[in-house]
Amino acid sequence: MITLRLNGRALSFPDGITVAVALLQSGQLTFRTSVSGEPRSAVCGMGVCFECRVTIDGKPHSRSCQTLIREGMEIRA
Amino acid sequence: MIVVVGAGPAGIAAALRAQECGARVTVIDDNPSPGGQIWRGESTNTWVERFRNSGIPILAGTRVIAADAAAHTLLLETDENSREIRYEKLILATGSRELFLPFPGWTLPGVFGAGGLQALAKSGLPVSGKRVVIGGTGPLLLAVGAYLRQHGAEVKLIAEQANIQSLAGFAPELLRHPRKVWQGASLQWAIAGVPYRTGCWVESAEGRGRVERVTIRSGRDGFPTSSSWTEDCDYAAIGYGLVPNRELEWSLGENPPDVYIARTGEMEFSFVEGEIAGLTAAGYAERAVLLHPKREKAGAFAAALDTTFTLREELKHLPAPETFVCRCEDVTCERLRPFDSFRAAKLHTRCGMGPCQGRVCEPAASFLFGWPAASDEGRSPRPPVFPARIESLLPVTKG
Ligand SMILES: Cc1cc2nc3c(=O)[nH]c(=O)nc-3n(C[C@H](O)[C@H](O)[C@H](O)COP(=O)(O)OP(=O)(O)OC[C@H]3O[C@@H](n4cnc5c(N)ncnc54)[C@H](O)[C@@H]3O)c2cc1C
Ligand code: FES
């Protein structure tokens, strides 16, 4: 298991999953807010649509579907 | 050194074939692990295993964001850093993405691509007990339906937009190529009991803050009247076929030297295209020729798929005037309609200027408004082909 922090909350997930999957597993379907204020979630699951952008370890606009979770990772979405 | 971009079936085949010929090979892929769209997360696949055991270095989680044909260099970016790599020969095996068509509610959380939801499930998303409506077109819908069902989802409906007549034409093709009924679609049993309806499509998605139900419209296969109904669901998985990723190829300009393209299609076609590219790049073109019949056969099947799953006209009228077509910049359908090309629309609205760089909205808008396809516009996108961090671009702008 891997423990990371999602919006400040410590959560554990099985190794080998992506950040997008961790978010969805935790029950969070909304990943970001669009330029007009709509809630958005992952769409393509393969790195193309950029709808799954979150802040990972302080780096904004990281594609959560292309990033594997790591111990101690800090995610803001 | 031969550099292969893409570690799907085509890239893996290209790399293994080139190595067999004694070439030094490196593979680059955006995904955290090799396998591409189809073998994603399948550690047990024999080809992925052979690739892993081959000792061929793979730069995973690495994307090629720009290419320079004259200098024979690629600019690579990972989450941590960026660097340049030189190639003697370059093989592009960049695969395809899904075509997403806009409809009211398509931006609601919980509306995924068809392959999109499958990809997330393959990366570990539990779907057990989830009510899913699958829609769009093509054999991928069946593969997705089977996959989700095997993982415990309640697949409420597969809404295939093609009508029954054209699918009837597809059946003999399937019989002629029995083994390759699209990987995962030799699945009559796997989806037994899942309603598979032809000639219908998801017309809208509704819900508060997330999808709760979708409305399906049935074109009644050749009948003038149509009907609609709603289905409650937790997820909708909707994709209208595949669009090849050709941005990197275009960025290299016309006939770049020492570049070999593995075209993509269904798995067997992609694989043999990769083999041919790998052998040719390694200097064994005469061995590659022996694979041409195999490619022709696979290509005929791919062509049959295309005609069977031609998109119907009604889909062009799916978006409402206020429906966003460009999801990055939230540009509506009515703002785009006056333009006659993607390029013009891009100049006057912010359509295609967001981080996806038009990968989602360009093919969608071209279909909706009948704009010329990007490749026909003689477009050669400037680097970068993926949005890059400023610091990654410095070496390029410097040179
Ligand atoms: C979402 C989706 C699901 C699919 N599911 C199925 C299925 O279940 N069954 C089936 O038969 N077919 C499926 N297909 C069709 C599938 O594309 C082919 O069967 C097969 O995967 C094609 O192989 P390929 O090697 O040509 O491309 P891909 O498998 O797409 O591999 C291309 C690889 O290149 C990488 N890449 C692209 N551009 C760059 C870049 N600039 N930098 C770094 N890496 C890059 C991609 O990340 C990808 O890993 C699916 C397609 C999609 C889009
Ligand atoms: S879900 Fe599309 S880029 Fe991550």
Coordinates of C-alpha atoms in Angstrom, one line a residue, chain B residues 86-384:
Chain B
R86 CA 19.6 12.1 -31.1
Y87 CA 18.4 9.4 -33.5
E88 CA 19.9 7.9 -36.6
K89 CA 16.6 6.4 -37.5
L90 CA 13.2 7.3 -36.1
I91 CA 10.1 5.1 -36.0
L92 CA 6.8 6.8 -35.1
A93 CA 4.3 4.3 -33.7
T94 CA 2.2 6.8 -31.9
G95 CA -1.1 5.0 -32.2
S96 CA -4.5 6.7 -32.0
R97 CA -6.9 8.4 -29.6
E98 CA -10.7 8.3 -29.4
L99 CA -13.0 10.6 -31.3
F100 CA -15.3 12.3 -28.9
L101 CA -18.4 14.1 -30.2
P102 CA -20.0 16.9 -28.2
F103 CA -23.6 16.6 -27.0
P104 CA -25.4 18.4 -24.2
G105 CA -24.0 17.2 -20.9
W106 CA -20.8 15.6 -22.4
T107 CA -18.7 17.6 -20.0
L108 CA -20.3 16.3 -16.9
P109 CA -18.0 14.3 -14.6
G110 CA -18.7 10.6 -15.1
V111 CA -19.0 10.9 -18.9
F112 CA -15.8 9.2 -20.1
G113 CA -14.6 8.0 -23.4
A114 CA -15.5 4.4 -24.1
G115 CA -11.9 3.3 -24.3
G116 CA -11.3 6.0 -21.7
L117 CA -13.3 4.3 -19.0
Q118 CA -11.7 1.0 -20.0
A119 CA -8.2 2.6 -19.7
L120 CA -9.1 3.9 -16.3
A121 CA -10.4 0.4 -15.3
K122 CA -7.2 -1.1 -16.7
S123 CA -5.2 1.3 -14.5
G124 CA -7.0 0.1 -11.4
L125 CA -10.4 1.8 -11.2
P126 CA -12.9 -0.6 -9.7
V127 CA -16.1 -0.6 -11.7
S128 CA -17.8 -3.4 -9.7
G129 CA -21.5 -2.6 -9.2
K130 CA -21.4 0.6 -11.3
R131 CA -24.2 1.1 -13.8
V132 CA -22.7 2.0 -17.1
V133 CA -24.2 3.1 -20.4
I134 CA -21.8 2.6 -23.3
G135 CA -22.3 4.5 -26.5
G136 CA -20.7 5.6 -29.8
T137 CA -19.5 3.3 -32.5
G138 CA -17.2 0.5 -33.5
P139 CA -16.0 -2.8 -32.1
L140 CA -14.3 -1.0 -29.3
L141 CA -17.7 -0.6 -27.6
L142 CA -18.0 -4.4 -27.5
A143 CA -14.5 -4.9 -26.1
V144 CA -15.2 -2.2 -23.5
G145 CA -18.6 -3.8 -22.6
A146 CA -17.0 -7.2 -22.1
Y147 CA -14.1 -5.8 -20.1
L148 CA -16.3 -3.8 -17.8
R149 CA -18.8 -6.7 -17.3
Q150 CA -16.0 -9.1 -16.5
H151 CA -14.9 -6.6 -13.8
G152 CA -18.4 -6.5 -12.3
A153 CA -20.0 -3.5 -13.8
E154 CA -23.7 -3.5 -14.7
V155 CA -23.6 -2.6 -18.4
K156 CA -27.1 -1.3 -19.0
L157 CA -26.8 -0.8 -22.7
I158 CA -24.4 -0.6 -25.6
A159 CA -25.8 2.1 -27.9
E160 CA -24.2 1.6 -31.4
Q161 CA -25.0 4.4 -33.8
A162 CA -24.5 2.3 -36.9
N163 CA -27.6 0.7 -38.2
I164 CA -28.4 -2.9 -38.4
Q165 CA -28.0 -3.0 -42.2
S166 CA -24.4 -2.0 -42.2
L167 CA -23.6 -4.3 -39.3
A168 CA -25.1 -7.1 -41.3
G169 CA -22.5 -6.3 -43.9
F170 CA -19.8 -6.6 -41.2
A171 CA -20.7 -10.1 -40.1
P172 CA -19.2 -11.9 -43.2
E173 CA -16.0 -9.9 -42.6
L174 CA -15.9 -11.2 -39.1
L175 CA -16.3 -14.7 -40.4
R176 CA -13.5 -14.2 -42.9
H177 CA -11.2 -13.0 -40.2
P178 CA -12.4 -15.1 -37.3
R179 CA -9.5 -14.7 -35.0
K180 CA -9.2 -11.0 -35.0
V181 CA -12.8 -10.1 -34.2
W182 CA -11.1 -7.0 -32.6
Q183 CA -9.3 -8.1 -29.5
G184 CA -11.7 -8.7 -26.8
A185 CA -14.7 -8.8 -29.1
S186 CA -14.7 -12.5 -29.6
L187 CA -16.9 -12.0 -26.7
Q188 CA -20.4 -13.0 -27.6
W189 CA -20.5 -14.8 -24.2
A190 CA -18.8 -12.1 -22.3
I191 CA -21.5 -9.7 -23.2
A192 CA -24.4 -12.2 -23.3
G193 CA -27.4 -10.5 -21.8
V194 CA -26.1 -7.0 -22.3
P195 CA -28.5 -5.1 -24.5
Y196 CA -26.7 -4.2 -27.7
R197 CA -28.8 -1.8 -29.7
T198 CA -27.9 -0.5 -33.1
G199 CA -29.1 2.7 -34.8
C200 CA -29.2 4.6 -31.5
W201 CA -27.0 7.1 -29.7
V202 CA -26.6 9.0 -26.5
E203 CA -28.3 12.3 -27.1
S204 CA -27.7 14.0 -23.8
A205 CA -26.4 13.4 -20.3
E206 CA -28.0 14.9 -17.2
G207 CA -27.3 15.1 -13.5
R208 CA -26.2 17.5 -10.8
G209 CA -22.5 17.9 -10.8
R210 CA -22.1 14.4 -12.3
V211 CA -23.9 12.2 -14.7
E212 CA -27.0 10.5 -13.3
R213 CA -28.8 9.6 -16.4
V214 CA -28.5 9.7 -20.2
T215 CA -31.1 10.1 -22.9
I216 CA -30.8 7.7 -25.8
R217 CA -32.3 8.5 -29.2
S218 CA -33.1 5.7 -31.7
G219 CA -33.0 6.5 -35.4
R220 CA -35.3 3.5 -36.0
D221 CA -33.0 2.1 -38.8
G222 CA -34.5 3.5 -41.9
F223 CA -37.8 4.5 -40.4
P224 CA -38.6 8.2 -40.5
T225 CA -39.8 8.5 -36.9
S226 CA -37.5 8.3 -34.0
S227 CA -37.9 7.8 -30.3
S228 CA -36.0 8.4 -27.2
W229 CA -35.8 7.1 -23.6
T230 CA -33.6 7.6 -20.6
E231 CA -31.3 5.3 -18.7
D232 CA -30.0 5.9 -15.1
C233 CA -26.3 5.4 -14.8
D234 CA -23.2 6.1 -12.7
Y235 CA -20.9 6.3 -15.7
A236 CA -21.4 6.9 -19.4
A237 CA -18.6 5.6 -21.7
I238 CA -18.9 7.2 -25.1
G239 CA -16.5 7.1 -28.1
Y240 CA -17.0 7.5 -31.8
G241 CA -14.0 5.6 -33.1
L242 CA -10.4 6.4 -33.4
V243 CA -8.3 9.3 -34.6
P244 CA -4.6 8.6 -35.4
N245 CA -2.0 10.7 -33.4
R246 CA -0.2 12.3 -36.3
E247 CA 0.9 15.6 -34.7
L248 CA 4.5 14.5 -34.2
E249 CA 4.7 13.2 -37.8
W250 CA 3.4 16.5 -39.1
S251 CA 5.8 18.5 -37.0
L252 CA 8.7 16.8 -38.9
G253 CA 7.6 18.3 -42.2
E254 CA 7.3 16.5 -45.6
N255 CA 9.3 13.4 -46.3
P256 CA 11.7 13.8 -43.4
P257 CA 14.9 11.7 -43.8
D258 CA 15.3 8.5 -41.7
V259 CA 11.8 8.6 -40.4
Y260 CA 9.6 5.5 -40.6
I261 CA 5.9 5.6 -39.8
A262 CA 4.0 2.6 -38.4
R263 CA 0.4 3.4 -39.2
T264 CA -2.1 2.4 -36.6
G265 CA -5.4 0.5 -36.9
E266 CA -6.7 -2.5 -35.2
M267 CA -4.2 -4.5 -33.3
E268 CA -2.9 -6.9 -36.0
F269 CA -2.6 -4.2 -38.6
S270 CA -0.6 -2.0 -36.2
F271 CA 1.6 -4.9 -35.2
V272 CA 2.5 -5.8 -38.8
E273 CA 3.0 -2.1 -39.6
G274 CA 5.4 -2.0 -36.7
E275 CA 7.3 -5.1 -37.8
I276 CA 7.7 -3.6 -41.3
A277 CA 8.9 -0.2 -39.9
G278 CA 11.4 -2.0 -37.6
L279 CA 12.9 -4.2 -40.3
T280 CA 13.1 -1.3 -42.8
A281 CA 14.7 1.1 -40.4
A282 CA 17.2 -1.6 -39.4
G283 CA 18.2 -2.0 -43.1
Y284 CA 16.3 -5.2 -43.9
A285 CA 13.7 -3.8 -46.3
E286 CA 13.8 -7.1 -48.3
R287 CA 12.6 -9.0 -45.3
A288 CA 9.9 -6.4 -44.6
V289 CA 8.5 -7.0 -48.1
L290 CA 7.6 -10.5 -47.1
L291 CA 5.2 -9.1 -44.6
H292 CA 3.3 -7.1 -47.1
P293 CA 0.6 -9.8 -47.8
K294 CA 0.0 -10.0 -44.0
R295 CA -0.4 -6.2 -43.9
E296 CA -2.8 -6.2 -46.9
K297 CA -5.1 -8.8 -45.2
A298 CA -5.1 -6.8 -42.0
G299 CA -5.7 -3.6 -43.9
A300 CA -8.7 -5.0 -45.7
F301 CA -10.3 -5.8 -42.4
A302 CA -9.6 -2.3 -41.1
A303 CA -11.2 -0.8 -44.2
A304 CA -14.3 -2.9 -43.7
L305 CA -14.5 -1.6 -40.2
D306 CA -14.4 1.9 -41.4
T307 CA -17.3 1.6 -43.9
T308 CA -19.4 -0.4 -41.4
F309 CA -19.1 2.2 -38.7
T310 CA -19.5 5.4 -40.8
L311 CA -20.9 8.1 -38.6
R312 CA -24.5 9.1 -39.3
E313 CA -25.6 12.6 -40.2
E314 CA -27.8 13.0 -37.1
L315 CA -24.7 13.1 -34.9
K316 CA -23.8 16.5 -36.4
H317 CA -26.9 18.0 -34.8
L318 CA -26.2 16.6 -31.3
P319 CA -24.6 19.7 -29.7
A320 CA -27.0 22.6 -28.7
P321 CA -25.8 26.1 -29.5
E322 CA -24.5 26.5 -26.0
T323 CA -22.7 23.1 -25.8
F324 CA -19.0 23.4 -25.4
V325 CA -17.0 21.9 -28.3
C326 CA -13.6 23.0 -27.0
R327 CA -13.4 21.7 -23.5
C328 CA -10.1 23.3 -22.6
E329 CA -11.3 26.8 -23.4
D330 CA -15.0 26.3 -23.1
V331 CA -15.8 27.5 -26.6
T332 CA -19.4 26.8 -27.6
C333 CA -20.8 25.3 -30.8
E334 CA -22.6 28.5 -31.8
R335 CA -19.3 30.5 -31.7
L336 CA -17.6 28.0 -34.0
R337 CA -20.3 27.5 -36.5
P338 CA -19.6 30.6 -38.6
F339 CA -16.0 29.5 -39.5
D340 CA -15.0 27.4 -42.4
S341 CA -11.9 25.8 -41.0
F342 CA -10.3 24.9 -37.8
R343 CA -7.5 27.3 -38.4
A344 CA -9.9 30.2 -38.8
A345 CA -11.9 29.2 -35.7
K346 CA -8.6 29.0 -33.8
L347 CA -7.7 32.5 -34.9
H348 CA -10.9 34.1 -33.8
T349 CA -11.9 32.1 -30.7
R350 CA -9.7 30.3 -28.3
C351 CA -10.8 26.9 -29.7
G352 CA -7.8 24.5 -29.8
M353 CA -5.5 26.8 -27.9
G354 CA -5.8 25.0 -24.6
P355 CA -3.5 22.2 -23.3
C356 CA -5.0 19.5 -25.4
Q357 CA -4.0 21.6 -28.4
G358 CA -7.0 20.6 -30.4
R359 CA -6.6 16.9 -30.0
V360 CA -10.2 16.6 -28.8
C361 CA -12.0 19.5 -30.5
E362 CA -10.3 19.5 -33.9
P363 CA -11.6 16.2 -35.1
A364 CA -14.9 16.8 -33.4
A365 CA -15.4 20.2 -35.0
S366 CA -14.2 19.0 -38.4
F367 CA -16.9 16.3 -38.3
L368 CA -19.6 18.7 -37.0
F369 CA -19.0 21.5 -39.5
G370 CA -17.6 19.6 -42.4
W371 CA -14.2 21.4 -42.1
P372 CA -11.3 20.0 -44.0
A373 CA -9.4 17.4 -41.9
A374 CA -6.2 18.7 -40.3
S375 CA -4.0 16.7 -42.6
D376 CA -5.7 18.1 -45.7
E377 CA -5.2 21.6 -44.6
G378 CA -1.5 21.2 -45.2
R379 CA -1.0 22.0 -41.6
S380 CA 2.4 21.5 -40.1
P381 CA 2.1 22.2 -36.4
R382 CA 5.0 24.1 -34.9
P383 CA 6.7 22.5 -32.0
P384 CA 5.9 21.6 -29.3

